[in-house]
């Protein structure tokens, strides 16, 4: 079964450094998302992306964050200057259509640790 | 601001028993989703509930939605150890899968 692939599985970075988290959504999917989950807490929406632009973003997704679909297969999340509180599991997700019955497929996540 | 509350947050049950997890939300919505997460793993979609009165069943799990009461339930029948996981409900207020998740219910099924 096709799946969403995220790399790396674990990334450690120092505060103030830039990180790029990479995702390969399911190949024929059109809608892309980033969510994050701080350890032991609930999953939070960051951003949605469709047709090469951001559809919606949360208050968490400030100017330090950006997303890009640089080619036909990758979808990246960049954090420009990481903070300690950015430490979390970041999940990429995709879905096929805009219909409500089209479920989100999540990747296995990238655990980001900011030291 | 949409609030999604699950209870209980922790549930330890014996194999073979039945139990229900509740998900209340604060603002009218008719789109509610249930996910399962195993430790260190991703979120697996279990149920998509899109209308008042929707009921869906998969194996030992059954989910329902009452939009008037702003309540969804996830009922576990004759629990088995393999059901041990964290279960999240999530509500979509946008038209865009901008999901607001509950805190999750950590279910442990003991032999």
PDB file of C-alpha atoms in Angstrom:
ATOM      1  CA  UNK A   1       0.000   0.000   0.000  1.00  0.00           C
ATOM      2  CA  UNK A   2       1.385   3.456  -0.869  1.00  0.00           C
ATOM      3  CA  UNK A   3       2.579   5.454   2.084  1.00  0.00           C
ATOM      4  CA  UNK A   4       3.846   8.867   3.073  1.00  0.00           C
ATOM      5  CA  UNK A   5       7.603   8.779   3.637  1.00  0.00           C
ATOM      6  CA  UNK A   6       9.467  11.154   5.918  1.00  0.00           C
ATOM      7  CA  UNK A   7      13.177  11.678   6.353  1.00  0.00           C
ATOM      8  CA  UNK A   8      15.090  11.773   8.560  1.00  0.00           C
ATOM      9  CA  UNK A   9      13.353   9.821  11.289  1.00  0.00           C
ATOM     10  CA  UNK A  10      15.278  11.725  13.940  1.00  0.00           C
ATOM     11  CA  UNK A  11      17.067  15.036  13.650  1.00  0.00           C
ATOM     12  CA  UNK A  12      19.086  16.760  16.352  1.00  0.00           C
ATOM     13  CA  UNK A  13      19.996  20.388  15.891  1.00  0.00           C
ATOM     14  CA  UNK A  14      21.284  23.272  17.923  1.00  0.00           C
ATOM     15  CA  UNK A  15      19.139  26.222  18.829  1.00  0.00           C
ATOM     16  CA  UNK A  16      19.265  28.884  16.138  1.00  0.00           C
ATOM     17  CA  UNK A  17      20.107  26.471  13.331  1.00  0.00           C
ATOM     18  CA  UNK A  18      17.965  25.927  10.272  1.00  0.00           C
ATOM     19  CA  UNK A  19      16.412  22.537   9.651  1.00  0.00           C
ATOM     20  CA  UNK A  20      14.574  21.081   6.707  1.00  0.00           C
ATOM     21  CA  UNK A  21      12.232  18.180   7.221  1.00  0.00           C
ATOM     22  CA  UNK A  22      11.461  16.189   4.125  1.00  0.00           C
ATOM     23  CA  UNK A  23       8.386  14.308   3.054  1.00  0.00           C
ATOM     24  CA  UNK A  24       7.356  12.347   0.011  1.00  0.00           C
ATOM     25  CA  UNK A  25       3.557  12.257  -0.068  1.00  0.00           C
ATOM     26  CA  UNK A  26       1.615   9.498  -1.790  1.00  0.00           C
ATOM     27  CA  UNK A  27       2.202  10.025  -5.471  1.00  0.00           C
ATOM     28  CA  UNK A  28      -1.262  10.948  -6.755  1.00  0.00           C
ATOM     29  CA  UNK A  29      -2.279  12.968  -3.717  1.00  0.00           C
ATOM     30  CA  UNK A  30      -2.997  16.646  -4.132  1.00  0.00           C
ATOM     31  CA  UNK A  31      -3.318  18.038  -0.612  1.00  0.00           C
ATOM     32  CA  UNK A  32      -0.406  18.193   1.800  1.00  0.00           C
ATOM     33  CA  UNK A  33      -0.115  18.963   5.471  1.00  0.00           C
ATOM     34  CA  UNK A  34       2.264  19.314   8.362  1.00  0.00           C
ATOM     35  CA  UNK A  35       1.208  18.548  11.904  1.00  0.00           C
ATOM     36  CA  UNK A  36       3.319  18.337  15.006  1.00  0.00           C
ATOM     37  CA  UNK A  37       3.098  16.566  18.328  1.00  0.00           C
ATOM     38  CA  UNK A  38       5.091  17.744  21.301  1.00  0.00           C
ATOM     39  CA  UNK A  39       6.042  14.750  23.426  1.00  0.00           C
ATOM     40  CA  UNK A  40       3.056  13.469  25.349  1.00  0.00           C
ATOM     41  CA  UNK A  41       0.752  16.163  24.065  1.00  0.00           C
ATOM     42  CA  UNK A  42      -1.895  16.410  21.421  1.00  0.00           C
ATOM     43  CA  UNK A  43      -1.357  16.635  17.712  1.00  0.00           C
ATOM     44  CA  UNK A  44      -1.465  20.198  16.337  1.00  0.00           C
ATOM     45  CA  UNK A  45      -2.119  21.480  12.844  1.00  0.00           C
ATOM     46  CA  UNK A  46       0.626  23.600  11.309  1.00  0.00           C
ATOM     47  CA  UNK A  47      -0.143  24.157   7.648  1.00  0.00           C
ATOM     48  CA  UNK A  48      -2.009  22.869   4.624  1.00  0.00           C
ATOM     49  CA  UNK A  49      -0.812  23.179   1.036  1.00  0.00           C
ATOM     50  CA  UNK A  50      -2.592  22.769  -2.261  1.00  0.00           C
ATOM     51  CA  UNK A  51      -1.872  23.811  -5.814  1.00  0.00           C
ATOM     52  CA  UNK A  52       1.556  25.098  -4.862  1.00  0.00           C
ATOM     53  CA  UNK A  53       0.401  27.458  -2.204  1.00  0.00           C
ATOM     54  CA  UNK A  54      -0.507  27.509   1.460  1.00  0.00           C
ATOM     55  CA  UNK A  55      -4.239  26.988   1.961  1.00  0.00           C
ATOM     56  CA  UNK A  56      -4.323  27.531   5.675  1.00  0.00           C
ATOM     57  CA  UNK A  57      -1.890  27.895   8.552  1.00  0.00           C
ATOM     58  CA  UNK A  58      -2.090  27.954  12.312  1.00  0.00           C
ATOM     59  CA  UNK A  59      -0.794  30.513  14.789  1.00  0.00           C
ATOM     60  CA  UNK A  60       2.157  28.220  15.405  1.00  0.00           C
ATOM     61  CA  UNK A  61       3.247  28.565  11.778  1.00  0.00           C
ATOM     62  CA  UNK A  62       4.962  31.935  12.096  1.00  0.00           C
ATOM     63  CA  UNK A  63       7.632  33.559   9.958  1.00  0.00           C
ATOM     64  CA  UNK A  64      10.199  31.017  11.118  1.00  0.00           C
ATOM     65  CA  UNK A  65       8.368  28.301   9.229  1.00  0.00           C
ATOM     66  CA  UNK A  66       8.021  27.769   5.514  1.00  0.00           C
ATOM     67  CA  UNK A  67       6.901  24.966   3.243  1.00  0.00           C
ATOM     68  CA  UNK A  68       7.830  24.131  -0.282  1.00  0.00           C
ATOM     69  CA  UNK A  69       7.079  21.579  -2.940  1.00  0.00           C
ATOM     70  CA  UNK A  70      10.311  21.889  -4.884  1.00  0.00           C
ATOM     71  CA  UNK A  71       9.486  19.183  -7.412  1.00  0.00           C
ATOM     72  CA  UNK A  72       6.694  16.780  -8.208  1.00  0.00           C
ATOM     73  CA  UNK A  73       7.373  14.457  -5.323  1.00  0.00           C
ATOM     74  CA  UNK A  74       8.839  16.198  -2.274  1.00  0.00           C
ATOM     75  CA  UNK A  75       7.175  18.408   0.290  1.00  0.00           C
ATOM     76  CA  UNK A  76       9.437  20.140   2.805  1.00  0.00           C
ATOM     77  CA  UNK A  77       9.062  22.020   6.055  1.00  0.00           C
ATOM     78  CA  UNK A  78      11.806  24.494   6.903  1.00  0.00           C
ATOM     79  CA  UNK A  79      12.350  26.006  10.304  1.00  0.00           C
ATOM     80  CA  UNK A  80      14.650  28.965   9.854  1.00  0.00           C
ATOM     81  CA  UNK A  81      16.019  29.452  13.350  1.00  0.00           C
ATOM     82  CA  UNK A  82      15.060  26.650  15.670  1.00  0.00           C
ATOM     83  CA  UNK A  83      14.022  27.197  19.276  1.00  0.00           C
ATOM     84  CA  UNK A  84      13.983  24.726  22.131  1.00  0.00           C
ATOM     85  CA  UNK A  85      10.185  24.676  21.997  1.00  0.00           C
ATOM     86  CA  UNK A  86      10.285  23.465  18.398  1.00  0.00           C
ATOM     87  CA  UNK A  87      11.310  20.049  19.710  1.00  0.00           C
ATOM     88  CA  UNK A  88       8.496  17.749  18.669  1.00  0.00           C
ATOM     89  CA  UNK A  89       7.487  14.973  16.340  1.00  0.00           C
ATOM     90  CA  UNK A  90       6.593  16.457  12.965  1.00  0.00           C
ATOM     91  CA  UNK A  91       4.127  14.550  10.836  1.00  0.00           C
ATOM     92  CA  UNK A  92       3.622  15.065   7.154  1.00  0.00           C
ATOM     93  CA  UNK A  93       0.271  14.008   5.732  1.00  0.00           C
ATOM     94  CA  UNK A  94      -1.411  13.908   2.374  1.00  0.00           C
ATOM     95  CA  UNK A  95      -4.777  13.145   0.898  1.00  0.00           C
ATOM     96  CA  UNK A  96      -6.095  12.433  -2.517  1.00  0.00           C
ATOM     97  CA  UNK A  97      -8.927  14.880  -2.966  1.00  0.00           C
ATOM     98  CA  UNK A  98     -10.608  17.777  -1.230  1.00  0.00           C
ATOM     99  CA  UNK A  99     -13.637  15.685  -0.311  1.00  0.00           C
ATOM    100  CA  UNK A 100     -14.331  15.190   3.372  1.00  0.00           C
ATOM    101  CA  UNK A 101     -14.403  11.456   2.897  1.00  0.00           C
ATOM    102  CA  UNK A 102     -10.827  11.446   1.603  1.00  0.00           C
ATOM    103  CA  UNK A 103      -8.827  10.565   4.706  1.00  0.00           C
ATOM    104  CA  UNK A 104      -5.478  11.953   5.714  1.00  0.00           C
ATOM    105  CA  UNK A 105      -2.551   9.564   5.403  1.00  0.00           C
ATOM    106  CA  UNK A 106       0.203  10.349   7.852  1.00  0.00           C
ATOM    107  CA  UNK A 107       3.888   9.588   7.571  1.00  0.00           C
ATOM    108  CA  UNK A 108       5.871   8.020  10.400  1.00  0.00           C
ATOM    109  CA  UNK A 109       7.151  11.383  11.521  1.00  0.00           C
ATOM    110  CA  UNK A 110      10.465  13.124  12.092  1.00  0.00           C
ATOM    111  CA  UNK A 111      11.468  13.573  15.703  1.00  0.00           C
ATOM    112  CA  UNK A 112      13.169  16.949  15.963  1.00  0.00           C
ATOM    113  CA  UNK A 113      15.303  17.593  19.020  1.00  0.00           C
ATOM    114  CA  UNK A 114      16.596  21.125  19.517  1.00  0.00           C
ATOM    115  CA  UNK A 115      19.418  21.417  22.055  1.00  0.00           C
TER     116      UNK A 115
ATOM    117  CA  UNK B   1     -11.762  28.580  19.715  1.00  0.00           C
ATOM    118  CA  UNK B   2     -12.682  24.955  19.154  1.00  0.00           C
ATOM    119  CA  UNK B   3     -12.023  22.682  22.111  1.00  0.00           C
ATOM    120  CA  UNK B   4     -11.977  18.909  21.820  1.00  0.00           C
ATOM    121  CA  UNK B   5     -12.053  16.901  25.008  1.00  0.00           C
ATOM    122  CA  UNK B   6     -11.616  13.193  25.338  1.00  0.00           C
ATOM    123  CA  UNK B   7     -12.258  11.059  28.333  1.00  0.00           C
ATOM    124  CA  UNK B   8     -10.925   9.103  29.855  1.00  0.00           C
ATOM    125  CA  UNK B   9      -7.318  10.017  29.088  1.00  0.00           C
ATOM    126  CA  UNK B  10      -6.093   6.715  30.468  1.00  0.00           C
ATOM    127  CA  UNK B  11      -7.973   3.459  30.260  1.00  0.00           C
ATOM    128  CA  UNK B  12      -6.797   0.125  31.532  1.00  0.00           C
ATOM    129  CA  UNK B  13      -9.117  -2.737  30.792  1.00  0.00           C
ATOM    130  CA  UNK B  14      -9.223  -6.500  30.867  1.00  0.00           C
ATOM    131  CA  UNK B  15      -9.377  -8.575  27.747  1.00  0.00           C
ATOM    132  CA  UNK B  16     -12.926  -9.464  26.866  1.00  0.00           C
ATOM    133  CA  UNK B  17     -14.477  -6.393  28.442  1.00  0.00           C
ATOM    134  CA  UNK B  18     -16.369  -3.568  26.773  1.00  0.00           C
ATOM    135  CA  UNK B  19     -15.756   0.129  27.173  1.00  0.00           C
ATOM    136  CA  UNK B  20     -16.479   3.480  25.577  1.00  0.00           C
ATOM    137  CA  UNK B  21     -14.237   6.466  24.925  1.00  0.00           C
ATOM    138  CA  UNK B  22     -15.978   9.824  24.703  1.00  0.00           C
ATOM    139  CA  UNK B  23     -15.108  12.831  22.592  1.00  0.00           C
ATOM    140  CA  UNK B  24     -16.857  16.143  23.225  1.00  0.00           C
ATOM    141  CA  UNK B  25     -16.293  19.236  21.175  1.00  0.00           C
ATOM    142  CA  UNK B  26     -17.292  22.821  21.727  1.00  0.00           C
ATOM    143  CA  UNK B  27     -18.469  24.121  18.342  1.00  0.00           C
ATOM    144  CA  UNK B  28     -20.881  22.716  15.806  1.00  0.00           C
ATOM    145  CA  UNK B  29     -19.227  20.456  13.283  1.00  0.00           C
ATOM    146  CA  UNK B  30     -20.322  17.407  11.347  1.00  0.00           C
ATOM    147  CA  UNK B  31     -16.869  16.133  10.522  1.00  0.00           C
ATOM    148  CA  UNK B  32     -15.168  14.000  13.095  1.00  0.00           C
ATOM    149  CA  UNK B  33     -12.333  11.522  12.758  1.00  0.00           C
ATOM    150  CA  UNK B  34     -10.819   8.815  14.927  1.00  0.00           C
ATOM    151  CA  UNK B  35      -7.155   7.882  14.740  1.00  0.00           C
ATOM    152  CA  UNK B  36      -5.023   5.239  16.378  1.00  0.00           C
ATOM    153  CA  UNK B  37      -1.391   5.779  17.305  1.00  0.00           C
ATOM    154  CA  UNK B  38       0.960   3.027  18.452  1.00  0.00           C
ATOM    155  CA  UNK B  39       3.970   4.121  20.542  1.00  0.00           C
ATOM    156  CA  UNK B  40       6.513   5.951  18.404  1.00  0.00           C
ATOM    157  CA  UNK B  41       4.433   5.447  15.298  1.00  0.00           C
ATOM    158  CA  UNK B  42       2.266   7.516  13.034  1.00  0.00           C
ATOM    159  CA  UNK B  43      -1.466   8.111  13.117  1.00  0.00           C
ATOM    160  CA  UNK B  44      -3.676   5.566  11.459  1.00  0.00           C
ATOM    161  CA  UNK B  45      -7.110   6.635  10.270  1.00  0.00           C
ATOM    162  CA  UNK B  46      -9.834   4.513  11.847  1.00  0.00           C
ATOM    163  CA  UNK B  47     -13.134   6.217  11.143  1.00  0.00           C
ATOM    164  CA  UNK B  48     -14.484   9.170   9.198  1.00  0.00           C
ATOM    165  CA  UNK B  49     -17.840  10.404  10.521  1.00  0.00           C
ATOM    166  CA  UNK B  50     -19.508  13.004   8.351  1.00  0.00           C
ATOM    167  CA  UNK B  51     -23.092  13.376   9.479  1.00  0.00           C
ATOM    168  CA  UNK B  52     -25.329  13.345  12.501  1.00  0.00           C
ATOM    169  CA  UNK B  53     -26.152   9.802  13.509  1.00  0.00           C
ATOM    170  CA  UNK B  54     -23.249   8.313  11.564  1.00  0.00           C
ATOM    171  CA  UNK B  55     -22.179   4.950  12.902  1.00  0.00           C
ATOM    172  CA  UNK B  56     -19.246   2.967  11.610  1.00  0.00           C
ATOM    173  CA  UNK B  57     -17.831  -0.342  12.719  1.00  0.00           C
ATOM    174  CA  UNK B  58     -14.555  -2.085  12.090  1.00  0.00           C
ATOM    175  CA  UNK B  59     -13.879  -5.283  13.963  1.00  0.00           C
ATOM    176  CA  UNK B  60     -14.183  -4.678  17.695  1.00  0.00           C
ATOM    177  CA  UNK B  61     -14.426  -0.902  17.325  1.00  0.00           C
ATOM    178  CA  UNK B  62     -17.547   1.101  16.644  1.00  0.00           C
ATOM    179  CA  UNK B  63     -17.704   4.878  16.331  1.00  0.00           C
ATOM    180  CA  UNK B  64     -20.740   7.127  16.347  1.00  0.00           C
ATOM    181  CA  UNK B  65     -21.440  10.830  15.993  1.00  0.00           C
ATOM    182  CA  UNK B  66     -24.163  12.964  17.556  1.00  0.00           C
ATOM    183  CA  UNK B  67     -23.700  16.454  16.175  1.00  0.00           C
ATOM    184  CA  UNK B  68     -26.507  17.905  18.263  1.00  0.00           C
ATOM    185  CA  UNK B  69     -24.832  16.784  21.467  1.00  0.00           C
ATOM    186  CA  UNK B  70     -21.396  17.526  19.957  1.00  0.00           C
ATOM    187  CA  UNK B  71     -20.352  14.069  21.027  1.00  0.00           C
ATOM    188  CA  UNK B  72     -18.658  11.137  19.427  1.00  0.00           C
ATOM    189  CA  UNK B  73     -18.071   7.768  21.025  1.00  0.00           C
ATOM    190  CA  UNK B  74     -15.643   4.993  20.280  1.00  0.00           C
ATOM    191  CA  UNK B  75     -16.948   1.731  21.660  1.00  0.00           C
ATOM    192  CA  UNK B  76     -14.675  -1.218  22.226  1.00  0.00           C
ATOM    193  CA  UNK B  77     -16.253  -4.650  22.303  1.00  0.00           C
ATOM    194  CA  UNK B  78     -14.527  -7.657  23.869  1.00  0.00           C
ATOM    195  CA  UNK B  79     -11.145  -5.963  24.008  1.00  0.00           C
ATOM    196  CA  UNK B  80      -8.001  -7.805  22.962  1.00  0.00           C
ATOM    197  CA  UNK B  81      -4.378  -6.928  23.683  1.00  0.00           C
ATOM    198  CA  UNK B  82      -3.788  -5.794  20.079  1.00  0.00           C
ATOM    199  CA  UNK B  83      -6.097  -2.852  20.664  1.00  0.00           C
ATOM    200  CA  UNK B  84      -3.621  -1.319  23.110  1.00  0.00           C
ATOM    201  CA  UNK B  85      -2.719   2.089  21.644  1.00  0.00           C
ATOM    202  CA  UNK B  86      -3.561   5.764  21.969  1.00  0.00           C
ATOM    203  CA  UNK B  87      -6.820   6.798  20.340  1.00  0.00           C
ATOM    204  CA  UNK B  88      -7.422  10.347  19.176  1.00  0.00           C
ATOM    205  CA  UNK B  89     -10.553  12.033  18.016  1.00  0.00           C
ATOM    206  CA  UNK B  90     -10.225  15.074  15.786  1.00  0.00           C
ATOM    207  CA  UNK B  91     -12.731  17.638  14.575  1.00  0.00           C
ATOM    208  CA  UNK B  92     -12.571  19.573  11.339  1.00  0.00           C
ATOM    209  CA  UNK B  93     -14.024  23.070  11.450  1.00  0.00           C
ATOM    210  CA  UNK B  94     -12.621  24.154   8.123  1.00  0.00           C
ATOM    211  CA  UNK B  95     -13.201  22.643   4.748  1.00  0.00           C
ATOM    212  CA  UNK B  96      -9.571  21.779   4.594  1.00  0.00           C
ATOM    213  CA  UNK B  97      -8.715  19.072   7.135  1.00  0.00           C
ATOM    214  CA  UNK B  98      -7.422  21.620   9.611  1.00  0.00           C
ATOM    215  CA  UNK B  99      -8.002  19.143  12.383  1.00  0.00           C
ATOM    216  CA  UNK B 100      -8.233  19.956  16.066  1.00  0.00           C
ATOM    217  CA  UNK B 101      -7.262  16.893  18.052  1.00  0.00           C
ATOM    218  CA  UNK B 102      -8.223  15.756  21.500  1.00  0.00           C
ATOM    219  CA  UNK B 103      -5.487  14.867  23.952  1.00  0.00           C
ATOM    220  CA  UNK B 104      -5.845  11.176  23.226  1.00  0.00           C
ATOM    221  CA  UNK B 105      -6.880   8.166  25.272  1.00  0.00           C
ATOM    222  CA  UNK B 106      -4.116   5.741  26.161  1.00  0.00           C
ATOM    223  CA  UNK B 107      -5.750   2.337  26.141  1.00  0.00           C
ATOM    224  CA  UNK B 108      -4.036  -0.619  27.747  1.00  0.00           C
ATOM    225  CA  UNK B 109      -5.677  -4.007  27.433  1.00  0.00           C
ATOM    226  CA  UNK B 110      -4.441  -6.488  29.994  1.00  0.00           C
ATOM    227  CA  UNK B 111      -4.617 -10.264  29.622  1.00  0.00           C
TER     228      UNK B 111
END
